[in-house]
Coordinates of C-alpha atoms and ligand atoms in Angstrom, one line a residue:
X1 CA 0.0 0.0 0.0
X2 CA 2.8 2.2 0.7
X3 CA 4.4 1.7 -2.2
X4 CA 1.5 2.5 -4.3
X5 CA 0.9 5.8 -2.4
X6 CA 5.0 7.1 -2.8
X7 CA 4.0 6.0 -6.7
X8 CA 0.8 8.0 -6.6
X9 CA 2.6 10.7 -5.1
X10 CA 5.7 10.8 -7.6
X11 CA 3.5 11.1 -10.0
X12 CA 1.7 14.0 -9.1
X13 CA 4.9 15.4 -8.2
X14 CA 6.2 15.0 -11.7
X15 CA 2.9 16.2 -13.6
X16 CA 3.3 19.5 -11.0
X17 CA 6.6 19.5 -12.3
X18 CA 6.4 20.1 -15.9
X19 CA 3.4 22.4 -15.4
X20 CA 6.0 24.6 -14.0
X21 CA 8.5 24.2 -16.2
X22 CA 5.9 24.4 -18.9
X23 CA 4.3 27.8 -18.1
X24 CA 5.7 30.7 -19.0
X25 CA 6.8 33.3 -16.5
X26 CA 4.1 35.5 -17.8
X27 CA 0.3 35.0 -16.3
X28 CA -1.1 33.2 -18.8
X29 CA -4.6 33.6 -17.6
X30 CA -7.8 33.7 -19.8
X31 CA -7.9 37.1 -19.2
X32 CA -8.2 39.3 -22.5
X33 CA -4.6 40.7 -22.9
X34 CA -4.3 43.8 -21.2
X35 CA -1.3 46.4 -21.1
X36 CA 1.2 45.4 -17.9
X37 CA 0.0 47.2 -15.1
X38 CA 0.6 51.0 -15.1
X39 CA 2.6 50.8 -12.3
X40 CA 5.0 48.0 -13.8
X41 CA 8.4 49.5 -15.1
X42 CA 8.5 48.3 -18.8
X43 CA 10.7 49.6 -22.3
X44 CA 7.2 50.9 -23.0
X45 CA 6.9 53.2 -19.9
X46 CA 11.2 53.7 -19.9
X47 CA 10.7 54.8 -23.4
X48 CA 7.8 57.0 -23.1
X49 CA 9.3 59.1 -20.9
X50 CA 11.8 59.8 -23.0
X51 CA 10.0 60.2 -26.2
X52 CA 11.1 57.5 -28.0
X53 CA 9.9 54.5 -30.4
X54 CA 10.6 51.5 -28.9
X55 CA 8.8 48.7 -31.4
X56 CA 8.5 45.0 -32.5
X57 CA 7.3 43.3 -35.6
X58 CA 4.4 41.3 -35.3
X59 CA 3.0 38.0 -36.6
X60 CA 0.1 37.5 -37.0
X61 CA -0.5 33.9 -36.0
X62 CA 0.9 34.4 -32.6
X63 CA -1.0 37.6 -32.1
X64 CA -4.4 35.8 -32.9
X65 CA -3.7 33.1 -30.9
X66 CA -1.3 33.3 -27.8
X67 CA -2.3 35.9 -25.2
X68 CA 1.0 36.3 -23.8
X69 CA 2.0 37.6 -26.5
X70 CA -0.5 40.2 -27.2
X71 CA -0.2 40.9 -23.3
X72 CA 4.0 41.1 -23.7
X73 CA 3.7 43.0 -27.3
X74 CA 1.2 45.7 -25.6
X75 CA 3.1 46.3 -22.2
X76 CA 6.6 45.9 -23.6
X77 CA 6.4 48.3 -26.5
X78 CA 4.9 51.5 -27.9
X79 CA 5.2 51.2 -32.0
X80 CA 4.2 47.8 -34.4
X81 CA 4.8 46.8 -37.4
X82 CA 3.5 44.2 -39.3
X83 CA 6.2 41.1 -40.4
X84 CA 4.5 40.4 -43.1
X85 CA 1.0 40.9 -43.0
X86 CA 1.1 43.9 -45.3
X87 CA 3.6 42.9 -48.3
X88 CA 2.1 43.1 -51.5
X89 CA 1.1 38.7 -51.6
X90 CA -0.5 39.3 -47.9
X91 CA -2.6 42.7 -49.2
X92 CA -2.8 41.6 -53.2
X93 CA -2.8 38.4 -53.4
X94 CA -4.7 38.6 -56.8
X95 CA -4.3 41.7 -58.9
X96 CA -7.2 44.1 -57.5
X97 CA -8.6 42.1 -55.2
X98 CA -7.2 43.1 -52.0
X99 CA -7.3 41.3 -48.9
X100 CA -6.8 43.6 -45.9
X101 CA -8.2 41.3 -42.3
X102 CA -4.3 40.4 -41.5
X103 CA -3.4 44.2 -41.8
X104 CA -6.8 45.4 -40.0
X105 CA -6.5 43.2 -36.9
X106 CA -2.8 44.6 -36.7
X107 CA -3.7 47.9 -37.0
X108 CA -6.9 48.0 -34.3
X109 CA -4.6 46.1 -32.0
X110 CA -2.2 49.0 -32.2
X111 CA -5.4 51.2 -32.0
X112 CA -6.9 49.2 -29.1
X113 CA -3.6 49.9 -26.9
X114 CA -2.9 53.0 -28.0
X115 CA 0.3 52.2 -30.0
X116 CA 1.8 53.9 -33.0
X117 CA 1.6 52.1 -36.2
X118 CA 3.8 51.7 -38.5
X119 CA 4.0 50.1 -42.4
X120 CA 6.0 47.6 -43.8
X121 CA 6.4 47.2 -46.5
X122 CA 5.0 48.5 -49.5
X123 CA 7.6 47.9 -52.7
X124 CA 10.7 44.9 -52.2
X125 CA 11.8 42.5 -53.9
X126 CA 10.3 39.9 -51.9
X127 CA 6.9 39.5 -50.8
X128 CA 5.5 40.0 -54.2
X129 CA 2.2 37.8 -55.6
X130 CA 2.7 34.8 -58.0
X131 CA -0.2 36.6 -60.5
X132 CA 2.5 39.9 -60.4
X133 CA 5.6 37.3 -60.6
X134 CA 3.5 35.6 -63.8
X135 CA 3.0 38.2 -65.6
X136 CA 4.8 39.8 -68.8
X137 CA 4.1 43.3 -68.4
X138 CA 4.9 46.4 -70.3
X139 CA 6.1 49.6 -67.9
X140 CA 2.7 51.4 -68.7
X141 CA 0.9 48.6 -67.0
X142 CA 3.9 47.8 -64.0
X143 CA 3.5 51.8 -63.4
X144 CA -0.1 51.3 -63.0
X145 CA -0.2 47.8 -60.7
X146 CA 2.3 49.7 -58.3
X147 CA 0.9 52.9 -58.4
X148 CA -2.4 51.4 -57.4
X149 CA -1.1 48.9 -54.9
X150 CA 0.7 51.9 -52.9
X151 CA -2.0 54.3 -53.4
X152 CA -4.5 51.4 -52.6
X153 CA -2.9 49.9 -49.5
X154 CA -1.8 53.9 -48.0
X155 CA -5.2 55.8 -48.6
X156 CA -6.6 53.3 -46.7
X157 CA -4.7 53.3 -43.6
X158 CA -4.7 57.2 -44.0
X159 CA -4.3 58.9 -40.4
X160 CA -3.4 55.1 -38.6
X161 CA -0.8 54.5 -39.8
X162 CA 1.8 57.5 -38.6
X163 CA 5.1 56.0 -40.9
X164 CA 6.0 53.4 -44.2
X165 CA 8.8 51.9 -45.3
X166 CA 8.0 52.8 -48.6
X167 CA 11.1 51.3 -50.7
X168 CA 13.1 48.5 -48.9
X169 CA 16.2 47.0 -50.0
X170 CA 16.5 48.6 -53.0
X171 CA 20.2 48.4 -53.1
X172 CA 22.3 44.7 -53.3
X173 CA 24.4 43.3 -51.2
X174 CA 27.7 45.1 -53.7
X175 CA 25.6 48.5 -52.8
X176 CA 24.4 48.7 -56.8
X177 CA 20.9 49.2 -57.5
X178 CA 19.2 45.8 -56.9
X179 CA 17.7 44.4 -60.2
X180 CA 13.8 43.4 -59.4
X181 CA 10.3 43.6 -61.4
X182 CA 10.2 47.2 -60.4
X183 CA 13.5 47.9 -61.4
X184 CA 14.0 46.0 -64.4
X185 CA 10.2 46.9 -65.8
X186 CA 10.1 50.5 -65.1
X187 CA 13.8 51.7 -64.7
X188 CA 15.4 53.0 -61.5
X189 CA 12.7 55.8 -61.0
X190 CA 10.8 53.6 -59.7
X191 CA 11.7 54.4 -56.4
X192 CA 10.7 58.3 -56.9
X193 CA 7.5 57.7 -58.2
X194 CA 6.8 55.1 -55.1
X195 CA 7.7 58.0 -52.3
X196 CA 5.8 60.3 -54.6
X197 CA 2.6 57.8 -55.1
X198 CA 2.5 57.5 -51.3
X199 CA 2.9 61.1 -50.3
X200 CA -0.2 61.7 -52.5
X201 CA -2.1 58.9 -51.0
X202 CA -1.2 60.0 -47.3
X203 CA 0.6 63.7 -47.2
X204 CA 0.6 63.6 -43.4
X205 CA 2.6 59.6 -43.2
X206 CA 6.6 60.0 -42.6
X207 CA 8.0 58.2 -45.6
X208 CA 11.2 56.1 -45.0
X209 CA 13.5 54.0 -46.9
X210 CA 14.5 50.5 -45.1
X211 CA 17.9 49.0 -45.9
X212 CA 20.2 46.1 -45.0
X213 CA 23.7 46.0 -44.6
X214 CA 25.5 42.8 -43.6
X215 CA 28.2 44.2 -41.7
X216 CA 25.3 46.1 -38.8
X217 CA 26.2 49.4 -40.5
X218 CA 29.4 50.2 -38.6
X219 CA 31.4 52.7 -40.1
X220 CA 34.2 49.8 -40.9
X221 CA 32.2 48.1 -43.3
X222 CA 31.6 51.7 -44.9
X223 CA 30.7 50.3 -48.8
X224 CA 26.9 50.0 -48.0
X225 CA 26.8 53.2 -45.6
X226 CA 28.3 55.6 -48.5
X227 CA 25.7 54.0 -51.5
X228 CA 22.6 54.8 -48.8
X229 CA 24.1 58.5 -48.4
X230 CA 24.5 58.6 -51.9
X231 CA 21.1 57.3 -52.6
X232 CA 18.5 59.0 -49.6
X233 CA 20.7 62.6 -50.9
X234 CA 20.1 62.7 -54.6
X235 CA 16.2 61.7 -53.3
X236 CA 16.4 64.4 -51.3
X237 CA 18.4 66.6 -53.4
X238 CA 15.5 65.8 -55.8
X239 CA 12.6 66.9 -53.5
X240 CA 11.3 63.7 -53.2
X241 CA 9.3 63.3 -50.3
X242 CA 11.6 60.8 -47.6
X243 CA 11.2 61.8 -43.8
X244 CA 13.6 58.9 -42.6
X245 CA 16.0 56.2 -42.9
X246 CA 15.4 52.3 -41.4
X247 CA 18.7 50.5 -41.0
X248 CA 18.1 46.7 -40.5
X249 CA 19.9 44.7 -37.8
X250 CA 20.0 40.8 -38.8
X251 CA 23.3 40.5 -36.2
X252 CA 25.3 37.3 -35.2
X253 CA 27.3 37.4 -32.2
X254 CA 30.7 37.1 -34.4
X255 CA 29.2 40.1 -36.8
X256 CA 27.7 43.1 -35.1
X257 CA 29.0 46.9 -35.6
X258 CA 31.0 48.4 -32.7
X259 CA 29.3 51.5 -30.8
X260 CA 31.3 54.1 -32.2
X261 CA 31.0 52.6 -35.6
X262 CA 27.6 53.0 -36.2
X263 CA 27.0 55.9 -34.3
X264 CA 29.3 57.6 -36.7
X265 CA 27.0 55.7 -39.5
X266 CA 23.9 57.3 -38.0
X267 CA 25.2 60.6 -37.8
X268 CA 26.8 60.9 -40.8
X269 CA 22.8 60.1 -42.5
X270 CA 21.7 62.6 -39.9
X271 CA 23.3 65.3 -41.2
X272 CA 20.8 64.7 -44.2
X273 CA 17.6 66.3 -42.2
X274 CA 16.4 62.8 -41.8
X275 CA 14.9 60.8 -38.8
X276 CA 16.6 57.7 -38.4
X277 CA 15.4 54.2 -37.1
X278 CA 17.3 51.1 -36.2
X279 CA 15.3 48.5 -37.5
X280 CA 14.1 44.8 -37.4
X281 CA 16.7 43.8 -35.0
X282 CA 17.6 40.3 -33.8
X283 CA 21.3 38.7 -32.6
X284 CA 21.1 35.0 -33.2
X285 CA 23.8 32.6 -31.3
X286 CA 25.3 29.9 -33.4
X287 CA 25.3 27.3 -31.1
X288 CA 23.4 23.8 -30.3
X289 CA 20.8 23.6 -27.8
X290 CA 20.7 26.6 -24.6
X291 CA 22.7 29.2 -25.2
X292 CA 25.7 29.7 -22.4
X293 CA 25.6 32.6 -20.1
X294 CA 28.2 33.8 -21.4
X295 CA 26.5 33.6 -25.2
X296 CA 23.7 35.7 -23.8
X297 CA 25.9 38.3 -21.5
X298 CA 27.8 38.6 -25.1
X299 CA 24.4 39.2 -26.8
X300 CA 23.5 41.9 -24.4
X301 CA 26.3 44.0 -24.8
X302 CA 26.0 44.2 -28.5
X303 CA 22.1 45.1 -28.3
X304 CA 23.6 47.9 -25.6
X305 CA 25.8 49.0 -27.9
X306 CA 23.2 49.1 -31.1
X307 CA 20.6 51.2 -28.4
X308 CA 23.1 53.6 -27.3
X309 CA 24.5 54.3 -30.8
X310 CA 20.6 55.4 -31.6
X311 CA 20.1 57.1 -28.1
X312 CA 23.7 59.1 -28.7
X313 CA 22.4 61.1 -31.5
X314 CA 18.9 62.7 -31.7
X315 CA 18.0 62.3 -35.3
X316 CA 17.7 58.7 -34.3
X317 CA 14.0 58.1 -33.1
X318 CA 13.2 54.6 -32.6
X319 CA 14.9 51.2 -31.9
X320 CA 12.7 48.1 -33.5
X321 CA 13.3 44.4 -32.7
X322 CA 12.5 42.0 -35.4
X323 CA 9.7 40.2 -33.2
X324 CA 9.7 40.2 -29.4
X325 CA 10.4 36.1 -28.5
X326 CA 12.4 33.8 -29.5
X327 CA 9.3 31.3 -29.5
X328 CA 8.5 33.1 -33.1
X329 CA 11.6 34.3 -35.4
X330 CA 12.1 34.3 -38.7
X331 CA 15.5 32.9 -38.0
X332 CA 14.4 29.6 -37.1
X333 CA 12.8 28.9 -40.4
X334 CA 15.1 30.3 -41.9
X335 CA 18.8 29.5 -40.8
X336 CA 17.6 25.9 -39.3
X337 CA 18.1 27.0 -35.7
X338 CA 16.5 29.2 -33.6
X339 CA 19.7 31.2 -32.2
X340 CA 17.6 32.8 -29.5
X341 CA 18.1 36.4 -30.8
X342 CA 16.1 38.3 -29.1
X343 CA 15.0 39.9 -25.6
X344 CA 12.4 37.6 -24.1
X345 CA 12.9 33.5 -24.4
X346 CA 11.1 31.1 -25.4
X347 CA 8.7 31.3 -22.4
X348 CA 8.9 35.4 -22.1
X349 CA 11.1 35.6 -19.8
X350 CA 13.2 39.1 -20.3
X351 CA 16.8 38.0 -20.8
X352 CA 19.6 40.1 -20.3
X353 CA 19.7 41.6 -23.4
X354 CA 16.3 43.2 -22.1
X355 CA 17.8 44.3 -18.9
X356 CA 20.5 46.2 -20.8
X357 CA 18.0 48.0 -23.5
X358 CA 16.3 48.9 -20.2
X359 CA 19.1 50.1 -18.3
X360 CA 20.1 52.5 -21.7
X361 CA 17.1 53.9 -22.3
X362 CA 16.4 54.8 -18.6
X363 CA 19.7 56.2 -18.2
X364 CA 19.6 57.9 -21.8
X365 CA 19.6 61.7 -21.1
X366 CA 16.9 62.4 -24.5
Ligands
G3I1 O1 1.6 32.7 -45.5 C1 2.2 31.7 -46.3 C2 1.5 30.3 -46.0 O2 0.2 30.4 -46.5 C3 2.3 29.2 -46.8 O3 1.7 28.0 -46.5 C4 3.7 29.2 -46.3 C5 4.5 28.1 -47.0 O4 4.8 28.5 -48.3 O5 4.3 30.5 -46.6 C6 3.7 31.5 -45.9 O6 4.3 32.8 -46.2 C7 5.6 32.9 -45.7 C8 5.6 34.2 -44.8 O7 6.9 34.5 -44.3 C9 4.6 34.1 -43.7 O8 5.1 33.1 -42.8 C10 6.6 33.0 -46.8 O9 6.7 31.8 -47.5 C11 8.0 33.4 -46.2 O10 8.9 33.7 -47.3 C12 7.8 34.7 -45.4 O11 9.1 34.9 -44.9 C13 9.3 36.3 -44.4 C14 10.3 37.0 -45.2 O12 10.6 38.3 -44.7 C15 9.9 37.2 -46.7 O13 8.7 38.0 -46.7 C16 9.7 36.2 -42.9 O14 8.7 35.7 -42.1 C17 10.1 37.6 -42.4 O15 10.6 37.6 -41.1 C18 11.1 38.3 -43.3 O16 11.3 39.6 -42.9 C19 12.2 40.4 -43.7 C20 11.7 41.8 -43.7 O17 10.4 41.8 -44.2 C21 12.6 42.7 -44.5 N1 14.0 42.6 -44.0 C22 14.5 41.3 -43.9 C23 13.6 40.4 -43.1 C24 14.2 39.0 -42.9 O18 14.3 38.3 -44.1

């Protein structure tokens, strides 16, 4: 009898076990998601204070489905943006019939918690609709399918949706103009008549152009710094309406910029009367199953080191992380391995890489 009641009580001992390991740090009660309690020091309230964007990309699957998400994503941070819920196959997926419920429940969530909105992206390479892909199209008729698509997707979002990235990527990895439908069908003005397209649709929106650069942008792997320069100051030079400048950050831990590097980066685009955001930024580990302490106390400092750069010089405006979790990134799918590379785990709980973006921006003297 005793034996069976030690067994009986192992087992229940066990199940209470993996509930615990199982349950996220966060209250994962039934509760709608609401914003963390006023009270509860968060990036969001750190970065309010100081009047700056601290944001996440969102997916859409997770934010229709897991409530600690949406519960994180609304007390953590103050701007969204969609990951890929408004790219031309998620808003066009046949050519004008538009399909806007992904976007829509993005932008009311951003409405319901009182959170800027931004837009991404409305002309890339990637993204694009097999019909648009299919087709053998003369320039009169690729003007009109992207002229209508911008004008379309940004009259309709007019006065919610406070910033684009209107181009992205436009230049390759060798800094040249990157060859794509848009380029190759209409020529390179395609990007001036996409800033001017969406200035007409929404005169209000701050336009921006989002770009990529391997090396995080520091000032040592210059190439890709000077062809942005070179590119957002003959738009500029040209009148065309640009507000700002998104610069990616898809970081490893052996390839991130140095502080000084990129500050120099940011303020050398500054100096171009532009705002400037660090965007879509994740550090993934290289390693096989939890990452060391030391892994994560490495990733820290470089996510310190990319915040302070953008804190250090006041044209830059907003800091975005490329989701929120490392229970959804993009990396997983598509390097084969999660790399845990961003602020919260897997269960939401902050890692130090949060602690030090917190620490910055409360200390930041903005
Ligand atoms: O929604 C379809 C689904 O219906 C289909 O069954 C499935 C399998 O084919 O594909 C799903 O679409 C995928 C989409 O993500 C949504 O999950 C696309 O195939 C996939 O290519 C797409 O990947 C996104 C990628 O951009 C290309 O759009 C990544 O999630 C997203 O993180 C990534 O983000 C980009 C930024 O927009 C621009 N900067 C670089 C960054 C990383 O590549």
């Amino acid at each position: 009898m005793k034996r069976l009641i030690s067994f009986l009580l192992l087992l229940f001992l066990s199940a209470c076990t993996i509930a615990v390991v199982e349950t996220p740090s966060v209250n994962l009660s039934n509760s709608t998601p609401t914003a963390v309690p006023e009270n509860q020091v968060t990036l969001r309230s750190l970065a309010d204070r100081k009047d700056f964007g601290i944001g996440a990309a969102v997916a859409l699957g997770p934010l229709r489905r897991d409530r600690t998400y949406s519960q994180v994503l609304a007390g953590e941070f103050n701007q969204i943006m969609p990951e890929n819920a408004m790219k031309f196959q998620a808003l066009q997926p046949e050519r004008d019939r538009f399909n806007f419920k992904g976007a829509d429940d993005i932008v009311d969530f951003a409405n319901e918690h009182n959170m800027k909105m931004f837009g991404h992206t409305l002309v890339w390479q990637r993204g694009l609709a097999d019909w648009l892909k299919a087709g053998d199209w003369t320039r009169e008729e690729l003007i009109e399918i992207l002229r209508n698509h911008i004008q379309t997707v940004v009259s309709r979002y007019r006065g919610r949706i406070y910033a684009w990235d209107v181009v992205n990527e436009a230049l390759d990895t060798d800094s040249s103009l990157r060859e794509l439908i848009w380029s190759r069908g209409i020529g390179p003005e395609y990007i001036e008549l996409s800033y001017r397209w969406a200035h007409e649709a929404d005169p209000n929106a701050k336009l921006f152009y989002n770009e990529y650069d391997p090396g995080g942008w520091g000032a040592q792997s210059g190439q890709k710094v000077d062809a942005l320069y070179r590119l957002v100051a003959d738009l500029k030079e040209r009148n065309v309406p640009l507000d700002g400048v998104g610069l990616q950050m898809h970081l490893r831990l052996d390839d991130a910029p140095t502080y000084e590097g990129l500050k120099q980066s940011l303020e050398r685009l500054a100096e171009l009367d532009l705002q400037i955001q660090i965007t879509e930024t994740d550090v993934r580990m290289g390693y096989q199953g939890e990452p060391s302490p030391e892994q994560l106390q490495q990733q820290a400092s470089i996510y310190k080191d990319l915040i302070q750069a953008c804190l250090d010089v006041p044209k830059c405006t907003g800091f975005w992380f490329w989701g929120f979790t490392d229970r959804y990134t993009w990396v997983s799918s598509f390097m084969g391995q999660s790399g845990a590379p961003l602020i919260f785990d897997q269960y939401y709980r902050p890692k130090p890489a949060y602690d030090a973006i917190a620490q910055a921006i409360q200390a930041a003297t903005r």
